Coordinates of C-alpha atoms in Angstrom, one line a residue:
Chain A
M294 CA -20.3 -16.8 33.9
A295 CA -23.4 -15.0 33.2
V296 CA -26.8 -15.6 35.3
S297 CA -28.9 -18.0 32.7
P298 CA -32.7 -17.6 34.2
D299 CA -33.0 -21.3 35.2
V300 CA -35.2 -23.1 37.7
T301 CA -32.7 -24.2 39.8
I302 CA -31.8 -20.8 40.6
E303 CA -34.1 -20.7 43.6
N304 CA -32.1 -23.6 45.2
Q305 CA -28.8 -21.6 45.1
V306 CA -29.7 -18.6 47.2
K307 CA -31.4 -20.3 50.8
L308 CA -31.5 -19.8 54.6
P309 CA -31.3 -22.7 56.4
M310 CA -34.1 -23.0 59.4
S311 CA -31.2 -23.8 61.9
K312 CA -29.5 -20.4 60.3
A313 CA -32.1 -18.5 60.6
I314 CA -33.7 -19.2 64.2
E315 CA -30.0 -18.7 65.5
I316 CA -29.7 -15.6 63.7
S317 CA -33.2 -14.3 65.0
F318 CA -32.3 -15.4 68.5
N319 CA -29.2 -14.2 68.6
S320 CA -31.0 -10.5 67.3
V321 CA -33.7 -10.7 70.5
K322 CA -30.6 -12.2 72.9
I323 CA -28.6 -9.2 72.1
R324 CA -31.6 -6.5 72.3
F325 CA -32.1 -7.9 75.7
G326 CA -33.0 -5.0 77.1
R327 CA -35.1 -4.1 74.3
S328 CA -36.7 -7.3 74.1
L329 CA -37.7 -7.4 77.6
I330 CA -40.6 -4.0 77.8
T331 CA -42.0 -6.2 74.7
V332 CA -42.1 -9.5 76.5
S333 CA -43.2 -7.9 79.7
G334 CA -46.0 -6.3 78.0
I335 CA -46.9 -9.4 76.7
V336 CA -46.6 -11.2 80.1
L337 CA -48.5 -8.9 81.7
A338 CA -51.7 -9.2 79.2
I339 CA -51.0 -13.1 79.3
A340 CA -50.9 -13.2 83.1
F341 CA -54.2 -11.4 83.3
L342 CA -56.2 -13.4 81.3
M343 CA -54.5 -16.2 83.0
S344 CA -55.5 -15.1 86.6
I345 CA -59.2 -14.2 85.6
W346 CA -60.1 -17.8 84.2
V347 CA -57.9 -19.6 86.9
N348 CA -59.9 -17.3 89.7
T349 CA -63.7 -18.4 87.5
E350 CA -62.5 -22.0 87.8
I351 CA -61.3 -21.7 91.5
I352 CA -64.8 -20.4 92.5
D353 CA -66.6 -22.4 90.4
G354 CA -65.0 -25.8 91.7
I355 CA -65.3 -24.2 95.3
K356 CA -69.2 -23.8 94.5
A357 CA -69.4 -27.3 93.6
A358 CA -67.7 -28.6 96.9
G359 CA -70.9 -27.3 98.6
D360 CA -68.6 -26.9 101.7
S361 CA -70.5 -24.4 104.4
K362 CA -67.6 -23.2 105.2
L363 CA -66.4 -22.0 102.1
D364 CA -69.9 -20.5 100.7
L365 CA -69.6 -18.6 103.6
I366 CA -66.9 -16.9 102.6
L367 CA -67.9 -16.8 99.0
Q368 CA -70.9 -15.1 99.9
K369 CA -69.3 -12.5 102.2
K370 CA -67.1 -11.4 99.4
G371 CA -70.5 -10.8 97.5
I372 CA -70.2 -13.9 95.0
D373 CA -73.5 -15.4 94.6
V374 CA -73.6 -19.2 94.9
D375 CA -76.4 -19.5 92.1
P376 CA -74.3 -19.5 89.2
D377 CA -78.0 -19.0 87.3
S378 CA -78.1 -15.2 89.4
A379 CA -78.2 -12.1 87.9
S380 CA -75.5 -10.9 89.6
A381 CA -73.4 -13.9 88.9
M382 CA -74.3 -13.2 84.7
Q383 CA -73.2 -9.8 85.2
E384 CA -69.9 -10.9 87.0
R385 CA -69.5 -13.0 84.4
S386 CA -69.7 -10.6 81.3
K387 CA -67.7 -8.5 82.5
N388 CA -64.8 -10.8 83.1
N389 CA -65.2 -11.3 79.2
W390 CA -64.7 -7.6 78.7
L391 CA -61.7 -7.8 80.5
V392 CA -60.5 -11.0 78.8
V393 CA -60.9 -8.6 75.4
L394 CA -59.5 -5.7 76.6
S395 CA -56.6 -7.2 77.9
L396 CA -56.2 -9.4 74.2
L397 CA -56.4 -5.9 72.5
V398 CA -53.7 -4.4 74.5
C399 CA -51.7 -7.2 74.4
L400 CA -52.2 -7.1 70.2
V401 CA -51.6 -3.5 70.5
G402 CA -48.1 -3.5 72.4
I403 CA -46.9 -6.4 70.5
T404 CA -47.3 -4.8 66.7
N405 CA -46.0 -1.9 68.1
A406 CA -42.9 -3.2 69.2
M407 CA -42.4 -5.1 66.3
L408 CA -43.0 -1.8 64.2
M409 CA -40.6 -0.3 66.0
S410 CA -38.0 -3.0 65.9
V411 CA -38.6 -2.8 61.7
T412 CA -38.1 0.8 61.4
E413 CA -34.9 0.9 64.0
R414 CA -33.2 -1.7 61.4
F415 CA -34.8 -0.3 58.1
K416 CA -30.9 -0.5 57.3
E417 CA -29.8 -3.9 57.9
I418 CA -32.3 -5.0 55.9
G419 CA -31.4 -3.0 53.2
T420 CA -28.0 -4.2 53.9
M421 CA -29.4 -8.1 53.9
K422 CA -30.6 -7.5 50.6
C423 CA -27.9 -6.0 49.0
M424 CA -26.6 -9.2 49.9
G425 CA -29.0 -11.6 48.0
A426 CA -31.3 -12.2 50.6
L427 CA -34.8 -12.6 49.8
D428 CA -38.3 -11.2 50.8
G429 CA -38.9 -14.7 52.7
F430 CA -35.8 -14.3 54.9
I431 CA -36.5 -11.3 56.3
I432 CA -40.0 -12.1 57.0
K433 CA -38.4 -15.6 58.3
L434 CA -36.5 -13.6 60.4
F435 CA -39.0 -11.4 62.1
L436 CA -41.8 -13.9 62.2
L437 CA -39.3 -16.2 64.4
E438 CA -38.2 -13.2 66.0
S439 CA -41.8 -12.5 67.5
G440 CA -42.5 -15.7 68.1
F441 CA -39.4 -16.4 70.4
M442 CA -40.8 -13.2 72.4
G443 CA -44.3 -14.6 72.2
T444 CA -43.3 -17.9 73.5
A445 CA -41.7 -16.6 76.2
G446 CA -44.1 -14.0 77.0
T447 CA -46.7 -16.0 77.3
L448 CA -45.6 -19.1 79.3
L449 CA -44.1 -16.8 81.7
G450 CA -47.4 -14.9 82.0
V451 CA -49.4 -18.4 82.2
L452 CA -47.0 -19.2 85.2
V453 CA -47.4 -15.6 86.7
G454 CA -51.3 -15.8 86.1
L455 CA -51.5 -19.1 87.4
L456 CA -49.3 -18.3 90.6
L457 CA -51.1 -15.3 91.0
S458 CA -54.9 -15.9 91.1
V459 CA -54.0 -19.4 93.1
G460 CA -51.9 -17.6 95.8
L461 CA -54.9 -14.8 95.8
S462 CA -57.8 -17.4 96.6
S463 CA -55.6 -19.4 99.0
I464 CA -55.2 -16.1 100.9
T465 CA -58.7 -15.5 101.3
Y466 CA -60.3 -19.6 101.4
G467 CA -57.5 -20.9 103.5
A468 CA -56.0 -24.5 102.6
A469 CA -59.5 -25.9 102.5
M470 CA -60.0 -24.6 99.0
F471 CA -57.3 -26.9 96.9
P472 CA -58.8 -30.1 97.4
H473 CA -61.4 -28.4 95.3
I474 CA -59.3 -26.7 92.3
P475 CA -60.3 -28.5 88.9
W476 CA -57.1 -28.8 88.0
S477 CA -57.9 -30.1 84.7
G478 CA -59.7 -26.9 84.3
V479 CA -57.1 -24.8 85.1
L480 CA -55.1 -27.1 82.7
W481 CA -56.9 -26.1 79.8
S482 CA -56.9 -22.4 80.6
A483 CA -53.4 -22.6 80.5
I484 CA -53.3 -24.3 76.9
Y485 CA -56.1 -21.4 75.6
A486 CA -54.0 -19.1 77.1
T487 CA -50.4 -20.2 75.7
V488 CA -51.8 -20.7 72.0
I489 CA -54.0 -17.2 72.3
G490 CA -50.3 -15.4 73.3
A491 CA -48.3 -17.1 70.5
S492 CA -51.3 -16.4 67.7
L493 CA -51.5 -13.0 69.0
S494 CA -47.3 -12.6 68.7
L495 CA -47.2 -14.0 65.3
F496 CA -50.4 -12.0 64.0
G497 CA -48.9 -9.1 65.6
G498 CA -44.8 -9.8 63.5
I499 CA -46.9 -10.5 60.6
I500 CA -47.7 -6.8 59.5
P501 CA -44.4 -5.4 60.3
A502 CA -42.4 -8.4 58.7
Y503 CA -43.8 -7.8 55.3
R504 CA -43.3 -4.2 55.8
A505 CA -39.6 -5.0 56.3
A506 CA -39.2 -7.5 53.6
K507 CA -41.7 -5.8 50.9
M508 CA -38.5 -2.8 51.5
E509 CA -36.5 -1.9 48.0
P510 CA -32.8 -2.0 49.2
V511 CA -32.3 1.8 47.5
D512 CA -35.3 2.8 50.1
A513 CA -34.1 1.5 52.7
M514 CA -30.2 2.6 52.7
A515 CA -31.6 5.8 51.8
L516 CA -33.6 6.4 54.4
E517 CA -31.8 8.3 57.6
V518 CA -32.8 6.5 60.8
Chain B
M283 CA -15.1 -8.4 27.8
A284 CA -17.7 -5.9 29.2
V285 CA -18.8 -6.9 32.3
V286 CA -21.2 -3.9 32.5
R287 CA -23.1 -2.2 29.8
T288 CA -25.5 0.5 30.3
Q289 CA -27.6 1.6 26.7
K290 CA -28.9 4.6 27.0
V291 CA -30.1 4.5 30.5
R292 CA -32.6 7.4 31.5
K293 CA -34.2 7.6 35.5
V294 CA -36.9 10.2 35.7
Y295 CA -38.1 10.5 39.4
E296 CA -41.7 12.0 39.8
M297 CA -42.6 14.0 42.6
G298 CA -46.1 15.3 42.2
D299 CA -46.3 17.3 38.9
F300 CA -42.5 17.9 39.1
K301 CA -40.0 15.5 37.2
L302 CA -36.7 15.1 37.9
E303 CA -34.4 13.7 35.1
A304 CA -31.5 12.4 37.2
L305 CA -30.1 10.3 34.6
K306 CA -30.5 11.7 30.5
G307 CA -29.4 8.9 28.4
V308 CA -26.1 7.1 29.7
D309 CA -23.9 4.9 28.0
L310 CA -21.3 3.0 29.4
E311 CA -19.1 0.3 29.5
V312 CA -17.1 -1.4 32.1
E313 CA -14.6 -3.9 31.4
Q314 CA -13.7 -7.2 33.6
G315 CA -10.9 -6.5 35.8
E316 CA -11.0 -2.6 35.8
Y317 CA -10.9 -0.3 38.6
L318 CA -13.2 2.5 37.9
S319 CA -14.7 5.7 39.9
I320 CA -16.9 7.8 38.9
M321 CA -17.1 11.3 39.8
G322 CA -18.7 13.9 40.4
P323 CA -20.6 16.5 42.8
S324 CA -23.9 15.8 45.1
G325 CA -27.0 15.9 42.5
S326 CA -25.4 15.0 39.6
G327 CA -27.0 11.6 39.0
K328 CA -23.6 9.7 40.4
S329 CA -25.5 8.0 43.0
T330 CA -28.6 7.0 40.5
L331 CA -26.1 6.0 38.0
F332 CA -24.2 4.1 40.6
N333 CA -27.3 2.2 42.1
M334 CA -28.3 1.2 37.8
I335 CA -25.1 -0.5 37.9
G336 CA -25.5 -2.7 41.1
G337 CA -28.6 -3.9 40.4
L338 CA -30.3 -1.8 42.9
D339 CA -32.7 0.3 40.7
K340 CA -34.2 -0.1 37.7
P341 CA -34.1 2.4 35.1
T342 CA -37.2 4.1 33.7
D343 CA -35.5 4.2 29.7
G344 CA -32.8 1.7 28.4
K345 CA -30.8 -1.2 29.5
V346 CA -28.6 -2.3 31.6
Y347 CA -26.5 -5.5 31.0
I348 CA -24.3 -6.9 34.3
D349 CA -22.7 -10.5 32.3
D350 CA -24.7 -9.8 29.5
V351 CA -28.1 -10.2 31.0
D352 CA -30.8 -7.6 31.2
V353 CA -31.2 -6.5 34.8
A354 CA -34.7 -5.8 34.1
Q355 CA -35.5 -9.3 33.0
L356 CA -34.7 -10.4 36.3
D357 CA -37.3 -12.0 39.1
A358 CA -36.8 -11.4 42.3
Y359 CA -34.9 -14.8 43.0
E360 CA -32.5 -14.3 40.1
L361 CA -32.2 -10.4 41.4
A362 CA -31.4 -11.9 44.4
W363 CA -28.5 -14.6 43.1
L364 CA -26.9 -11.7 41.4
R365 CA -26.5 -9.5 44.3
C366 CA -25.7 -12.3 46.3
R367 CA -23.0 -13.6 43.7
K368 CA -21.8 -11.3 41.1
I369 CA -21.8 -8.2 42.8
G370 CA -20.3 -7.4 46.8
Y371 CA -21.0 -4.2 47.9
I372 CA -19.5 -1.6 50.3
F373 CA -21.0 1.2 51.7
Q374 CA -20.1 4.7 52.8
S375 CA -21.1 4.1 56.1
F376 CA -19.6 0.4 56.8
N377 CA -23.5 -1.1 57.3
L378 CA -22.2 -4.1 59.6
I379 CA -25.2 -5.9 61.1
P380 CA -24.3 -4.5 64.5
V381 CA -25.4 -7.6 66.7
M382 CA -23.4 -10.1 64.5
T383 CA -19.5 -10.8 65.1
A384 CA -17.1 -9.7 62.3
L385 CA -16.7 -13.1 61.4
E386 CA -20.3 -13.4 61.6
N387 CA -21.0 -10.3 59.3
V388 CA -18.5 -11.8 56.7
T389 CA -20.4 -15.3 56.3
L390 CA -23.6 -13.9 56.5
P391 CA -23.6 -14.0 52.5
M392 CA -22.1 -17.5 52.1
V393 CA -25.2 -18.6 54.4
F394 CA -27.1 -16.8 51.7
A395 CA -25.4 -18.5 49.2
G396 CA -25.9 -21.8 50.5
L397 CA -22.6 -22.6 51.9
T398 CA -22.7 -24.5 55.1
S399 CA -21.2 -23.6 58.5
D400 CA -18.2 -25.1 58.5
E401 CA -17.4 -24.1 54.6
A402 CA -18.6 -20.3 55.5
R403 CA -16.0 -20.2 58.7
D404 CA -13.1 -21.2 57.4
K405 CA -13.3 -18.8 54.0
G406 CA -14.6 -16.0 56.3
V407 CA -11.3 -16.7 58.5
D408 CA -9.3 -16.8 55.6
L409 CA -10.6 -13.4 54.1
L410 CA -10.6 -11.6 57.3
T411 CA -6.8 -12.3 57.3
K412 CA -6.6 -10.8 54.3
V413 CA -7.8 -7.8 55.3
G414 CA -5.6 -8.0 58.3
L415 CA -7.9 -8.7 61.0
G416 CA -7.4 -11.9 61.8
E417 CA -7.2 -11.6 65.5
R418 CA -10.1 -9.8 65.8
I419 CA -12.8 -12.1 64.8
S420 CA -15.2 -12.4 67.1
H421 CA -15.2 -8.5 67.7
K422 CA -18.8 -6.9 67.2
P423 CA -18.6 -3.8 64.9
F424 CA -18.8 -1.1 67.9
E425 CA -15.7 -2.4 69.2
L426 CA -13.8 -2.2 66.0
S427 CA -12.6 1.5 65.3
G428 CA -14.1 3.1 61.3
G429 CA -11.1 1.9 59.3
Q430 CA -11.4 -1.4 60.8
Q431 CA -14.9 -1.9 60.5
Q432 CA -14.6 -0.8 57.0
R433 CA -12.5 -3.5 56.7
V434 CA -14.6 -6.2 57.8
A435 CA -17.3 -4.8 54.9
V436 CA -14.3 -5.3 52.5
A437 CA -14.1 -9.0 53.3
R438 CA -17.6 -9.6 53.1
A439 CA -18.1 -8.0 49.6
F440 CA -15.8 -10.6 48.6
A441 CA -17.7 -13.5 50.3
N442 CA -19.1 -15.1 47.7
D443 CA -16.0 -14.4 44.9
P444 CA -18.4 -11.6 43.1
A445 CA -17.6 -10.4 39.4
I446 CA -17.5 -7.1 40.7
I447 CA -17.3 -5.1 43.9
L448 CA -19.7 -1.8 44.1
A449 CA -18.1 1.3 46.8
D450 CA -20.3 4.0 47.2
E451 CA -17.8 6.5 48.8
P452 CA -16.1 3.9 50.6
T453 CA -13.7 6.6 52.2
G454 CA -16.5 9.0 53.1
N455 CA -16.8 8.8 56.6
L456 CA -13.1 7.7 57.1
D457 CA -9.9 9.8 57.9
L458 CA -7.2 10.5 55.3
H459 CA -5.1 7.7 57.0
T460 CA -7.5 5.2 56.9
G461 CA -8.8 5.7 54.1
T462 CA -6.2 5.8 51.9
E463 CA -5.1 2.2 53.5
I464 CA -8.8 0.7 52.2
I465 CA -8.0 2.4 49.1
E466 CA -5.2 0.5 48.7
L467 CA -6.6 -2.4 49.9
L468 CA -9.4 -2.6 47.4
R469 CA -6.7 -2.0 44.9
E470 CA -4.6 -4.7 45.9
M471 CA -8.2 -7.5 45.6
N472 CA -8.7 -6.1 42.3
K473 CA -5.2 -7.0 41.5
E474 CA -5.2 -9.9 43.4
S475 CA -8.5 -11.4 42.3
G476 CA -9.0 -9.5 38.7
V477 CA -12.3 -8.3 40.3
T478 CA -13.9 -5.1 38.8
V479 CA -14.0 -2.4 41.5
I480 CA -16.4 0.3 40.3
S481 CA -16.9 3.1 43.3
A482 CA -18.5 6.1 43.4
T483 CA -16.5 9.2 45.3
H484 CA -15.1 12.5 45.9
D485 CA -12.1 11.1 47.1
H486 CA -9.4 12.2 44.7
K487 CA -6.7 9.8 46.5
M488 CA -9.2 7.9 44.6
L489 CA -7.7 9.0 41.4
S490 CA -4.1 7.7 41.7
V491 CA -5.3 4.2 41.9
S492 CA -8.3 3.9 39.5
D493 CA -7.9 2.7 35.7
R494 CA -10.3 5.0 34.7
V495 CA -12.6 8.1 36.1
I496 CA -15.8 9.0 34.9
W497 CA -16.5 12.4 35.7
V498 CA -20.5 12.8 35.4
R499 CA -22.8 15.7 35.0
D500 CA -26.5 17.0 35.3
G501 CA -27.0 13.0 34.9
L502 CA -24.7 12.7 31.5
I503 CA -20.8 11.8 31.3
D504 CA -18.8 15.1 31.5
R505 CA -15.5 13.3 30.4
I506 CA -13.8 10.0 30.6
I507 CA -9.9 10.3 31.7
N508 CA -7.6 7.4 31.5
R509 CA -4.9 6.2 34.1
E510 CA -2.0 7.5 31.9
D511 CA -3.7 11.2 30.9
L512 CA -4.9 11.1 35.1
K513 CA -0.9 10.9 36.5
I514 CA -0.4 14.2 35.2
S515 CA -3.8 15.9 36.4
V516 CA -3.3 14.6 39.4
G517 CA 0.2 16.0 40.1
T518 CA -1.3 19.3 39.4
I519 CA -4.4 19.0 41.3
D520 CA -3.5 17.2 44.6
G521 CA -0.3 17.3 45.8
Q522 CA -0.3 14.5 48.4
A523 CA -2.7 11.9 46.3

């Protein structure tokens, strides 16, 4: 009858991964409208990142091809064919800045969205803790949730970015550019963008999840939100 | 056997330089199977005492024993275990998880306790049928009335066959009629399963079903009235109770 402080207790209070995935997935699904806003922030940031990278890849590919017709279009657009020239260097550092900025926006956006979602649900978290949820459960649920949103947003962002930059480039350079697109480089950009998007959303989710888990049930319940 | 025992429990809240003594040394014993009501005006320390008994808060001084175990000695795992298996909570504002159906709400504590999905579902359906919601297991909380939501909450509190049910103003957000139904439901479940019910309340309807009523005032137990003596006073205080 009595709660004996024996070691097996930790095994008696558990949350199976499959159940955790189910709960957090449903939670994203049911707040679909809200999740969509969060996800769209990630989509935009990753699409921006991806389009900058893919554009650079395409231009590099065209440059390397040495097609005189395409070179002419490049020069008309004010892009220096010589990769070591000062203007090309400047272009690259500008691009890097844009990438960093878009990532920052992405991180702030995800963290903010997760913080909001935690604050809204103080009571829910308190209730779960009253029913015997460990801190680990809460962290698991919220990290999974931000993970789902991050993955969905990133994949969509990669796709949007890719289509956008290939589409816009094809308008500028015509069909002649397609044989010169370095697809392996594009693929690597997609992989990098996916990794960055996923880790940003995990990172953005950690602080709110930790905050949620550390709350005492009494405090969580007492807050009128 | 005393299922809950407090010894000289004191609780002091510090707000800057100002110290508020919410409980000033409370001794209380709650017997297994008892239906106990804690009454008192707001600010009397009623809620603080209630949270202590439920293992939701730790005393500044003194001891709280639940099933002869000192709550202050428990680590996070053991405390979670206690909340999961030994105690069922019912709240004034129901506190159902809004994104889950009635059945999912009831089975959540069972998931925490390690039951398989099938076991949890069967037991959840049984409990919901018992509280009279067998037809509404797949409804979301916002599709249910206040009284129905509180019934789901009652079923959820019984999910892991707890020894103690803690009800914090369970009728506070309900009208007279539904409030009475919830009180009767709790009393029925209490008689049927022998679970100890402890409720903090303002509600005088609660008095007629309680085995014992404890009045808290200024951080101390003002008086304790047993059932036999209660009936007389209820008649004079509140005709419809």
